[in-house]
Amino acid sequence: MLQLAKISLLQGWLPTSLFSLTGLTLFVLIFTKSKRSKHLFSIINLLIQLGVASIFFIVGGLIAWLISDVFLVFGVSLGWLVIICVAIGFALVGFAGTAFVFTKGWKRLIAVIAIVLTLISTALRVDMVYGEYTTLGSIFGMGNFPKLEVNKEKSATASIEEWYSLAKQNKLPKMPKKGILRSAHIPNTYSKFKARTANVYLPPAALVKHPPKLPVMVMLAGQPGSPNHFFAASDIAETLDDYAKSHKGLAPIVVAPDQNGEATHNSLCADTGVYGKAETYLIRDVPNWIRKNLPVSKDPSMWLMGGFSQGGTCATQLVPAHPNIFRSMYSAGGELEPTYQNRQETIKRYFNGNTSAYERHVPSKIMRKNAPLKQNYYAIAGYWDPKSQANQATIALSAHSAGINVLTMLAKNSGHDWHTVKAGLKVVLDLFCKQTGISKTVPNLNTYPNVKILVHKKVNRD
């Protein structure tokens, strides 16, 4: 069962086999004809099927576009790649459905199989665009991890520099080859916010009796989403395991708390009467728990908050609002401001119509109010996500004006999806590890194959 749960949905034999089988059923419908059918009649049937498929393509694309860009059912645009995938799926279903009407016997059965396979293939192709569900197990919520056992005997006393000094003397303690992923309940002591279980990644260096004081990345999935989805879709644990191998077991600790409470909720990462005190949870309860239970540094320069979509928006709200906790933020596909449906509805529902209360959560206004800020703003948007590109460019201007170092990026061949998140994470990880002392090498920003640097501005703080 566990082996089945690990089967990849994004690459390998499963998607290849599914797409091939779907294509084979459609091939059979096109190029085989009944023995009793006349040649002319078969051609007419095929033309009718192609005509219906064309109509379904247009209708399917129109429906997807309306849902995506007009009514904004999901809060963000689905992107043209997904819209086209849905339109093609509609077209193939229309083709196979028409074949079902005009055929009999075994070809009618093939048509039914083709419809089912086309629906599954379309859903899988859309998932491959987003990268949301990476394995069979992730679809059924099988990303839960063992409970974190907090060892009170552990004490983080050494700095990263002292850890490297021990390494030079061959005095490092024995470490596991890989880090661990665990689940943890983070108490809502101050906020009373009803959060779901958080997930934690601990690198090898964090698993010894006397670990060093490590940097920490607080990472937020989008909405809908969950802490489980963040680790499943981002592949960050595997990335950090590889990083630790070449850095004496060192890598940032990653904590993925829940900022929404439920997949259907959007807390705006704010304290409101709708879903509770999400901001207090994220900036008091979560950091307090991390400092108390994990081997992390308390220095804000060693703390980063980041996330995807709504999670990225939260990072650009909370980091500049709380510079005493976080020094860096990472936003992948973030918005200009926290939003539920639209600005007016957000103010009305969450802030009782009080525009001033709402604007206290708008990133650009927070940055302007708290300037100067000695922080870092890292952001990335997908090539097929022009709205997020515009958002990060606007926030970058506010950030730089507030004294924040700025790096904005473009992810090639992706849109508003987890492929964009992962592309940016590789850059941000290298920069963050250099900043926190784990890495001694200055990253060459021109060597990342899937990333184009758009803006790289450092503030002269002398």
CSV table of C-alpha atoms in Angstrom, one decimal:
chain,number,residue,atom,x,y,z
A,1,MET,CA,0.0,0.0,0.0
A,2,LEU,CA,2.8,2.4,0.9
A,3,GLN,CA,4.5,1.7,-2.4
A,4,LEU,CA,1.3,2.5,-4.3
A,5,ALA,CA,1.0,5.8,-2.4
A,6,LYS,CA,4.5,6.8,-3.6
A,7,ILE,CA,3.7,6.4,-7.3
A,8,SER,CA,4.4,9.7,-9.0
A,9,LEU,CA,1.6,11.6,-10.8
A,10,LEU,CA,4.0,14.1,-12.4
A,11,GLN,CA,6.4,11.8,-14.2
A,12,GLY,CA,7.2,8.2,-14.9
A,13,TRP,CA,5.2,5.3,-16.0
A,14,LEU,CA,1.7,6.3,-14.7
A,15,PRO,CA,1.1,9.5,-16.7
A,16,THR,CA,2.9,8.0,-19.7
A,17,SER,CA,0.7,4.9,-19.6
A,18,LEU,CA,-2.5,6.8,-19.0
A,19,PHE,CA,-1.9,9.2,-21.9
A,20,SER,CA,-0.9,6.4,-24.2
A,21,LEU,CA,-3.9,4.3,-23.4
A,22,THR,CA,-6.2,7.3,-23.9
A,23,GLY,CA,-4.6,8.1,-27.2
A,24,LEU,CA,-5.0,4.4,-28.2
A,25,THR,CA,-8.8,4.4,-27.6
A,26,LEU,CA,-9.2,7.6,-29.6
A,27,PHE,CA,-7.1,6.1,-32.4
A,28,VAL,CA,-9.4,3.1,-32.5
A,29,LEU,CA,-12.5,5.3,-32.7
A,30,ILE,CA,-11.0,7.3,-35.6
A,31,PHE,CA,-9.4,4.6,-37.8
A,32,THR,CA,-11.7,1.6,-37.4
A,33,LYS,CA,-15.1,1.2,-38.9
A,34,SER,CA,-17.8,-1.4,-38.6
A,35,LYS,CA,-17.9,-4.1,-41.4
A,36,ARG,CA,-21.5,-3.1,-42.2
A,37,SER,CA,-20.7,0.6,-42.5
A,38,LYS,CA,-20.2,2.1,-46.0
A,39,HIS,CA,-17.1,4.1,-46.6
A,40,LEU,CA,-19.0,7.4,-47.3
A,41,PHE,CA,-21.1,6.9,-44.2
A,42,SER,CA,-18.0,6.4,-42.1
A,43,ILE,CA,-16.5,9.6,-43.4
A,44,ILE,CA,-19.7,11.6,-42.7
A,45,ASN,CA,-19.7,10.2,-39.1
A,46,LEU,CA,-16.1,11.2,-38.6
A,47,LEU,CA,-16.8,14.7,-39.9
A,48,ILE,CA,-19.7,15.0,-37.5
A,49,GLN,CA,-17.6,13.8,-34.6
A,50,LEU,CA,-14.8,16.3,-35.5
A,51,GLY,CA,-17.5,19.1,-35.8
A,52,VAL,CA,-18.9,18.3,-32.3
A,53,ALA,CA,-15.4,18.1,-30.9
A,54,SER,CA,-14.7,21.6,-32.3
A,55,ILE,CA,-17.8,23.0,-30.7
A,56,PHE,CA,-17.0,21.3,-27.3
A,57,PHE,CA,-13.5,22.8,-27.5
A,58,ILE,CA,-14.9,26.3,-27.9
A,59,VAL,CA,-17.5,25.8,-25.2
A,60,GLY,CA,-15.1,24.1,-22.8
A,61,GLY,CA,-12.5,26.8,-23.2
A,62,LEU,CA,-15.1,29.5,-22.8
A,63,ILE,CA,-16.4,28.0,-19.6
A,64,ALA,CA,-12.9,27.6,-18.2
A,65,TRP,CA,-12.1,31.2,-19.0
A,66,LEU,CA,-15.2,32.5,-17.4
A,67,ILE,CA,-14.6,30.5,-14.2
A,68,SER,CA,-10.9,31.5,-14.2
A,69,ASP,CA,-10.7,35.1,-15.3
A,70,VAL,CA,-14.2,36.6,-15.2
A,71,PHE,CA,-15.9,35.1,-12.1
A,72,LEU,CA,-12.6,34.3,-10.4
A,73,VAL,CA,-14.2,31.3,-8.7
A,74,PHE,CA,-10.7,30.2,-7.4
A,75,GLY,CA,-9.6,33.7,-6.5
A,76,VAL,CA,-6.8,33.6,-9.1
A,77,SER,CA,-6.6,33.0,-12.8
A,78,LEU,CA,-6.1,29.4,-13.8
A,79,GLY,CA,-3.7,30.4,-16.5
A,80,TRP,CA,-4.0,29.8,-20.2
A,81,LEU,CA,-2.2,26.5,-20.2
A,82,VAL,CA,-4.9,25.0,-17.9
A,83,ILE,CA,-7.7,26.7,-19.9
A,84,ILE,CA,-6.3,25.1,-23.1
A,85,CYS,CA,-6.0,21.7,-21.3
A,86,VAL,CA,-9.6,21.8,-20.2
A,87,ALA,CA,-10.8,22.9,-23.7
A,88,ILE,CA,-8.9,19.9,-25.3
A,89,GLY,CA,-10.4,17.6,-22.7
A,90,PHE,CA,-13.9,18.9,-23.6
A,91,ALA,CA,-13.2,18.4,-27.3
A,92,LEU,CA,-12.0,14.8,-26.8
A,93,VAL,CA,-15.0,14.0,-24.6
A,94,GLY,CA,-17.3,15.5,-27.3
A,95,PHE,CA,-15.6,13.4,-30.0
A,96,ALA,CA,-15.9,10.1,-28.0
A,97,GLY,CA,-19.5,11.0,-27.0
A,98,THR,CA,-20.5,11.4,-30.6
A,99,ALA,CA,-18.8,8.2,-31.5
A,100,PHE,CA,-20.9,6.5,-28.8
A,101,VAL,CA,-24.1,7.8,-30.4
A,102,PHE,CA,-23.1,6.7,-33.9
A,103,THR,CA,-21.6,3.3,-33.2
A,104,LYS,CA,-22.8,-0.1,-31.8
A,105,GLY,CA,-21.2,-3.1,-30.1
A,106,TRP,CA,-17.6,-3.1,-29.1
A,107,LYS,CA,-16.9,0.4,-30.6
A,108,ARG,CA,-19.6,1.8,-28.2
A,109,LEU,CA,-17.7,0.2,-25.3
A,110,ILE,CA,-14.4,1.7,-26.6
A,111,ALA,CA,-16.1,5.1,-26.7
A,112,VAL,CA,-17.2,4.8,-23.1
A,113,ILE,CA,-13.7,3.8,-22.1
A,114,ALA,CA,-12.3,6.7,-24.1
A,115,ILE,CA,-14.6,9.2,-22.2
A,116,VAL,CA,-13.5,7.9,-18.8
A,117,LEU,CA,-9.8,7.9,-19.7
A,118,THR,CA,-10.0,11.4,-21.2
A,119,LEU,CA,-11.6,12.8,-18.1
A,120,ILE,CA,-8.9,11.2,-15.9
A,121,SER,CA,-6.1,12.3,-18.3
A,122,THR,CA,-7.4,15.9,-18.4
A,123,ALA,CA,-7.5,16.0,-14.6
A,124,LEU,CA,-3.9,14.6,-14.4
A,125,ARG,CA,-2.6,17.0,-17.0
A,126,VAL,CA,-4.0,19.9,-15.1
A,127,ASP,CA,-2.4,18.6,-11.9
A,128,MET,CA,0.9,18.3,-13.8
A,129,VAL,CA,0.6,22.0,-14.7
A,130,TYR,CA,0.1,23.0,-11.1
A,131,GLY,CA,2.2,20.3,-9.4
A,132,GLU,CA,-0.3,20.2,-6.5
A,133,TYR,CA,-0.6,16.5,-6.0
A,134,THR,CA,2.7,14.7,-6.6
A,135,THR,CA,1.8,11.1,-5.7
A,136,LEU,CA,-1.2,8.8,-5.5
A,137,GLY,CA,-1.0,9.0,-1.7
A,138,SER,CA,-1.1,12.8,-1.7
A,139,ILE,CA,-4.6,12.7,-3.3
A,140,PHE,CA,-6.0,10.7,-0.4
A,141,GLY,CA,-4.2,12.8,2.3
A,142,MET,CA,-1.5,10.2,2.9
A,143,GLY,CA,1.1,12.8,3.5
A,144,ASN,CA,0.7,12.7,7.3
A,145,PHE,CA,4.0,12.3,9.1
A,146,PRO,CA,4.9,10.7,12.4
A,147,LYS,CA,4.5,12.9,15.5
A,148,LEU,CA,7.5,15.0,16.4
A,149,GLU,CA,9.1,13.8,19.6
A,150,VAL,CA,10.5,16.8,21.4
A,151,ASN,CA,13.7,15.8,23.3
A,152,LYS,CA,14.2,18.2,26.2
A,153,GLU,CA,17.7,16.9,26.6
A,154,LYS,CA,18.8,18.6,23.4
A,155,SER,CA,20.2,22.0,23.7
A,156,ALA,CA,21.4,24.2,20.8
A,157,THR,CA,24.5,26.1,22.0
A,158,ALA,CA,26.9,26.1,19.1
A,159,SER,CA,26.9,28.7,16.4
A,160,ILE,CA,27.1,27.6,12.7
A,161,GLU,CA,30.7,28.9,12.7
A,162,GLU,CA,31.6,26.7,15.7
A,163,TRP,CA,30.0,23.8,14.0
A,164,TYR,CA,32.2,24.3,11.0
A,165,SER,CA,35.2,24.6,13.3
A,166,LEU,CA,34.3,21.2,14.8
A,167,ALA,CA,34.1,19.8,11.3
A,168,LYS,CA,37.6,20.9,10.5
A,169,GLN,CA,38.8,19.1,13.6
A,170,ASN,CA,36.8,16.0,12.7
A,171,LYS,CA,34.9,16.3,15.9
A,172,LEU,CA,31.3,16.4,14.5
A,173,PRO,CA,28.9,14.1,16.2
A,174,LYS,CA,27.5,11.2,14.2
A,175,MET,CA,24.5,12.2,12.2
A,176,PRO,CA,21.8,10.4,10.1
A,177,LYS,CA,22.3,10.7,6.4
A,178,LYS,CA,18.9,12.4,5.9
A,179,GLY,CA,16.7,14.8,7.8
A,180,ILE,CA,13.2,13.9,9.1
A,181,LEU,CA,9.7,15.1,8.4
A,182,ARG,CA,7.4,15.2,11.4
A,183,SER,CA,3.9,16.5,12.3
A,184,ALA,CA,3.4,18.7,15.3
A,185,HIS,CA,0.5,20.4,17.2
A,186,ILE,CA,1.4,24.0,17.7
A,187,PRO,CA,-0.6,25.3,20.7
A,188,ASN,CA,-2.8,28.4,20.1
A,189,THR,CA,-2.0,29.9,23.5
A,190,TYR,CA,-2.4,33.5,22.6
A,191,SER,CA,-4.5,33.4,19.5
A,192,LYS,CA,-7.0,30.6,20.2
A,193,PHE,CA,-6.9,30.2,16.4
A,194,LYS,CA,-8.1,26.7,15.3
A,195,ALA,CA,-5.2,25.6,13.2
A,196,ARG,CA,-4.6,22.2,11.7
A,197,THR,CA,-1.5,20.1,12.4
A,198,ALA,CA,1.8,21.7,11.3
A,199,ASN,CA,4.6,19.9,9.6
A,200,VAL,CA,8.3,20.2,10.4
A,201,TYR,CA,11.5,19.3,8.6
A,202,LEU,CA,14.7,18.8,10.7
A,203,PRO,CA,18.0,18.5,8.8
A,204,PRO,CA,20.6,15.9,10.0
A,205,ALA,CA,22.5,18.5,12.1
A,206,ALA,CA,19.3,19.1,14.1
A,207,LEU,CA,19.1,15.5,15.1
A,208,VAL,CA,22.2,15.2,17.3
A,209,LYS,CA,22.2,15.7,21.1
A,210,HIS,CA,23.9,19.2,20.9
A,211,PRO,CA,22.8,20.7,17.6
A,212,PRO,CA,23.8,24.1,16.3
A,213,LYS,CA,21.5,27.1,16.3
A,214,LEU,CA,20.0,26.8,12.8
A,215,PRO,CA,18.1,29.2,10.6
A,216,VAL,CA,14.3,28.6,10.2
A,217,MET,CA,12.0,28.9,7.2
A,218,VAL,CA,8.3,29.3,8.1
A,219,MET,CA,6.5,28.3,4.9
A,220,LEU,CA,2.8,28.6,4.0
A,221,ALA,CA,0.8,26.7,1.4
A,222,GLY,CA,-1.8,28.6,-0.7
A,223,GLN,CA,-5.6,28.6,-0.3
A,224,PRO,CA,-7.0,26.0,-0.8
A,225,GLY,CA,-4.1,24.0,0.7
A,226,SER,CA,-2.6,22.6,3.8
A,227,PRO,CA,0.8,22.1,5.5
A,228,ASN,CA,0.8,18.5,4.0
A,229,HIS,CA,0.4,19.9,0.6
A,230,PHE,CA,3.3,22.3,1.0
A,231,PHE,CA,5.8,19.5,1.7
A,232,ALA,CA,4.3,17.2,-0.9
A,233,ALA,CA,4.2,19.7,-3.7
A,234,SER,CA,7.4,21.7,-3.0
A,235,ASP,CA,9.8,18.7,-2.6
A,236,ILE,CA,11.6,21.0,-0.1
A,237,ALA,CA,12.6,18.1,2.2
A,238,GLU,CA,14.5,16.3,-0.6
A,239,THR,CA,16.1,19.6,-1.7
A,240,LEU,CA,17.3,20.3,1.8
A,241,ASP,CA,18.6,16.7,2.3
A,242,ASP,CA,20.7,17.1,-0.8
A,243,TYR,CA,21.9,20.5,0.5
A,244,ALA,CA,22.8,19.1,3.9
A,245,LYS,CA,25.0,16.4,2.3
A,246,SER,CA,27.5,19.0,1.0
A,247,HIS,CA,27.2,21.3,4.1
A,248,LYS,CA,28.2,19.1,7.0
A,249,GLY,CA,24.5,18.2,7.8
A,250,LEU,CA,23.5,21.8,7.9
A,251,ALA,CA,20.3,23.2,6.3
A,252,PRO,CA,17.5,25.4,7.5
A,253,ILE,CA,14.7,24.0,9.7
A,254,VAL,CA,11.4,24.3,7.9
A,255,VAL,CA,8.1,24.7,9.7
A,256,ALA,CA,4.8,24.6,7.7
A,257,PRO,CA,2.0,25.8,10.0
A,258,ASP,CA,-1.6,26.2,9.1
A,259,GLN,CA,-2.7,29.8,8.4
A,260,ASN,CA,-6.3,29.1,7.4
A,261,GLY,CA,-7.8,26.4,9.7
A,262,GLU,CA,-9.6,24.6,6.8
A,263,ALA,CA,-9.0,24.2,3.1
A,264,THR,CA,-12.0,26.3,2.2
A,265,HIS,CA,-11.2,29.1,4.6
A,266,ASN,CA,-9.2,32.2,3.8
A,267,SER,CA,-8.1,33.8,7.1
A,268,LEU,CA,-6.2,36.6,5.2
A,269,CYS,CA,-3.5,35.9,7.8
A,270,ALA,CA,-5.2,38.7,9.8
A,271,ASP,CA,-7.0,38.9,13.2
A,272,THR,CA,-10.7,39.1,12.2
A,273,GLY,CA,-14.0,38.0,13.4
A,274,VAL,CA,-14.5,35.7,10.5
A,275,TYR,CA,-11.9,32.9,11.1
A,276,GLY,CA,-10.1,34.2,14.2
A,277,LYS,CA,-6.7,35.5,15.1
A,278,ALA,CA,-4.6,34.0,12.3
A,279,GLU,CA,-2.0,36.8,12.5
A,280,THR,CA,-1.5,36.4,16.3
A,281,TYR,CA,-1.1,32.6,15.7
A,282,LEU,CA,1.6,33.1,13.1
A,283,ILE,CA,3.6,35.8,14.8
A,284,ARG,CA,3.2,34.8,18.4
A,285,ASP,CA,2.2,31.2,18.9
A,286,VAL,CA,4.2,29.7,16.1
A,287,PRO,CA,7.5,31.5,16.7
A,288,ASN,CA,7.2,30.9,20.5
A,289,TRP,CA,6.7,27.2,19.9
A,290,ILE,CA,9.6,27.0,17.4
A,291,ARG,CA,12.0,28.8,19.8
A,292,LYS,CA,11.0,26.5,22.7
A,293,ASN,CA,11.1,23.2,20.9
A,294,LEU,CA,13.5,23.4,18.0
A,295,PRO,CA,17.2,24.1,17.8
A,296,VAL,CA,16.9,27.5,16.1
A,297,SER,CA,18.6,30.9,16.4
A,298,LYS,CA,16.6,33.7,17.8
A,299,ASP,CA,18.3,36.3,15.6
A,300,PRO,CA,15.7,37.7,13.1
A,301,SER,CA,18.4,37.5,10.3
A,302,MET,CA,18.1,33.7,10.6
A,303,TRP,CA,14.3,33.7,10.1
A,304,LEU,CA,12.4,33.7,6.8
A,305,MET,CA,8.7,33.4,6.0
A,306,GLY,CA,7.5,32.4,2.6
A,307,GLY,CA,4.7,30.8,0.7
A,308,PHE,CA,2.7,30.2,-2.4
A,309,SER,CA,-0.2,32.4,-3.7
A,310,GLN,CA,-2.2,33.3,-0.6
A,311,GLY,CA,0.7,32.0,1.5
A,312,GLY,CA,3.1,34.4,-0.3
A,313,THR,CA,0.7,37.3,0.3
A,314,CYS,CA,0.8,36.5,4.0
A,315,ALA,CA,4.6,36.6,4.0
A,316,THR,CA,4.7,40.1,2.4
A,317,GLN,CA,2.1,41.2,5.0
A,318,LEU,CA,3.7,39.7,8.1
A,319,VAL,CA,7.4,40.1,7.6
A,320,PRO,CA,7.6,43.9,7.2
A,321,ALA,CA,5.0,44.2,10.0
A,322,HIS,CA,7.2,42.2,12.4
A,323,PRO,CA,10.8,42.9,11.6
A,324,ASN,CA,11.8,41.9,15.1
A,325,ILE,CA,10.9,38.3,14.1
A,326,PHE,CA,11.7,37.9,10.4
A,327,ARG,CA,14.4,39.4,8.2
A,328,SER,CA,13.5,37.8,4.9
A,329,MET,CA,10.3,37.0,2.9
A,330,TYR,CA,9.7,34.8,-0.1
A,331,SER,CA,6.5,35.2,-2.2
A,332,ALA,CA,5.7,32.9,-5.1
A,333,GLY,CA,2.7,34.1,-7.0
A,334,GLY,CA,1.6,36.4,-4.2
A,335,GLU,CA,-1.1,39.1,-4.5
A,336,LEU,CA,-0.9,42.9,-4.0
A,337,GLU,CA,-3.1,42.7,-0.9
A,338,PRO,CA,-5.1,40.1,1.0
A,339,THR,CA,-8.3,39.4,-0.9
A,340,TYR,CA,-11.6,37.5,-0.6
A,341,GLN,CA,-13.4,37.7,-4.0
A,342,ASN,CA,-12.6,41.4,-4.4
A,343,ARG,CA,-11.4,44.4,-2.4
A,344,GLN,CA,-14.9,45.7,-1.5
A,345,GLU,CA,-16.2,42.3,-0.3
A,346,THR,CA,-13.0,41.7,1.7
A,347,ILE,CA,-13.4,45.0,3.6
A,348,LYS,CA,-17.1,44.4,4.1
A,349,ARG,CA,-16.8,40.8,5.3
A,350,TYR,CA,-13.6,40.8,7.3
A,351,PHE,CA,-13.3,44.4,8.6
A,352,ASN,CA,-16.9,45.5,8.9
A,353,GLY,CA,-16.5,48.0,6.1
A,354,ASN,CA,-13.5,49.7,7.8
A,355,THR,CA,-11.1,50.5,5.0
A,356,SER,CA,-8.4,51.9,7.4
A,357,ALA,CA,-8.4,48.6,9.3
A,358,TYR,CA,-8.1,46.6,6.1
A,359,GLU,CA,-5.2,48.8,4.8
A,360,ARG,CA,-3.2,48.0,7.9
A,361,HIS,CA,-2.7,44.6,6.2
A,362,VAL,CA,-1.7,45.8,2.8
A,363,PRO,CA,2.0,45.0,2.2
A,364,SER,CA,2.9,48.3,0.4
A,365,LYS,CA,1.4,50.4,3.2
A,366,ILE,CA,3.0,48.3,5.9
A,367,MET,CA,6.4,48.8,4.2
A,368,ARG,CA,5.9,52.5,3.9
A,369,LYS,CA,4.8,52.8,7.5
A,370,ASN,CA,7.7,50.8,9.0
A,371,ALA,CA,10.5,52.1,6.8
A,372,PRO,CA,13.4,51.9,6.9
A,373,LEU,CA,13.4,48.1,7.0
A,374,LYS,CA,16.7,46.0,6.8
A,375,GLN,CA,15.0,43.1,5.2
A,376,ASN,CA,15.0,41.0,2.0
A,377,TYR,CA,12.2,40.5,-0.4
A,378,TYR,CA,12.5,37.5,-2.7
A,379,ALA,CA,9.6,36.9,-5.2
A,380,ILE,CA,8.9,34.8,-8.3
A,381,ALA,CA,6.1,34.6,-10.8
A,382,GLY,CA,5.4,32.1,-13.6
A,383,TYR,CA,5.9,33.0,-17.2
A,384,TRP,CA,2.2,32.3,-17.8
A,385,ASP,CA,1.1,34.3,-14.8
A,386,PRO,CA,1.2,38.0,-15.8
A,387,LYS,CA,-1.0,39.1,-12.9
A,388,SER,CA,1.6,37.8,-10.4
A,389,GLN,CA,4.4,39.3,-12.4
A,390,ALA,CA,2.7,42.7,-12.1
A,391,ASN,CA,2.0,42.2,-8.4
A,392,GLN,CA,5.6,41.4,-7.5
A,393,ALA,CA,6.9,44.3,-9.6
A,394,THR,CA,4.6,46.7,-7.7
A,395,ILE,CA,5.5,45.3,-4.3
A,396,ALA,CA,9.2,45.4,-5.3
A,397,LEU,CA,9.0,49.2,-5.8
A,398,SER,CA,7.5,49.7,-2.3
A,399,ALA,CA,10.0,47.3,-0.8
A,400,HIS,CA,13.0,49.0,-2.2
A,401,SER,CA,11.7,52.4,-1.3
A,402,ALA,CA,11.4,51.1,2.3
A,403,GLY,CA,15.0,50.1,2.4
A,404,ILE,CA,14.5,46.4,1.6
A,405,ASN,CA,16.8,44.4,-0.6
A,406,VAL,CA,14.8,43.1,-3.7
A,407,LEU,CA,15.1,40.1,-5.9
A,408,THR,CA,12.3,39.4,-8.3
A,409,MET,CA,12.3,36.4,-10.7
A,410,LEU,CA,10.5,34.8,-13.6
A,411,ALA,CA,10.0,31.1,-13.7
A,412,LYS,CA,10.2,29.8,-17.2
A,413,ASN,CA,7.6,27.4,-18.7
A,414,SER,CA,5.3,27.6,-15.7
A,415,GLY,CA,2.4,29.6,-14.4
A,416,HIS,CA,0.6,30.0,-11.1
A,417,ASP,CA,1.7,26.7,-9.9
A,418,TRP,CA,4.1,24.7,-7.7
A,419,HIS,CA,6.7,24.4,-10.5
A,420,THR,CA,7.2,28.2,-10.0
A,421,VAL,CA,7.4,27.8,-6.2
A,422,LYS,CA,10.2,25.1,-6.6
A,423,ALA,CA,12.1,27.1,-9.2
A,424,GLY,CA,12.3,30.1,-6.8
A,425,LEU,CA,13.0,28.0,-3.7
A,426,LYS,CA,16.3,26.8,-5.2
A,427,VAL,CA,17.5,30.4,-5.6
A,428,VAL,CA,16.1,31.6,-2.2
A,429,LEU,CA,17.6,28.6,-0.4
A,430,ASP,CA,21.1,29.5,-1.7
A,431,LEU,CA,20.7,33.1,-0.8
A,432,PHE,CA,19.3,32.4,2.6
A,433,CYS,CA,22.0,29.9,3.4
A,434,LYS,CA,24.7,32.3,2.4
A,435,GLN,CA,23.1,35.0,4.5
A,436,THR,CA,22.9,32.8,7.5
A,437,GLY,CA,26.4,31.4,7.3
A,438,ILE,CA,25.5,27.8,6.2
A,439,SER,CA,27.1,28.4,2.8
A,440,LYS,CA,30.3,30.2,2.1
A,441,THR,CA,29.7,30.5,-1.6
A,442,VAL,CA,28.0,33.6,-3.2
A,443,PRO,CA,25.3,32.2,-5.5
A,444,ASN,CA,25.7,33.0,-9.2
A,445,LEU,CA,22.1,34.1,-10.1
A,446,ASN,CA,22.7,33.5,-13.8
A,447,THR,CA,23.2,29.7,-13.4
A,448,TYR,CA,19.6,28.6,-12.5
A,449,PRO,CA,18.2,27.0,-15.7
A,450,ASN,CA,14.5,27.6,-15.0
A,451,VAL,CA,14.8,31.1,-13.6
A,452,LYS,CA,15.3,34.5,-15.1
A,453,ILE,CA,16.3,37.3,-12.8
A,454,LEU,CA,14.1,40.4,-13.4
A,455,VAL,CA,15.2,42.8,-10.7
A,456,HIS,CA,18.1,42.6,-8.2
A,457,LYS,CA,18.5,45.7,-6.1
A,458,LYS,CA,20.5,46.0,-2.9
A,459,VAL,CA,20.1,48.9,-0.6
A,460,ASN,CA,23.2,50.8,0.4
A,461,ARG,CA,22.9,50.8,4.2
A,462,ASP,CA,26.2,52.5,5.0
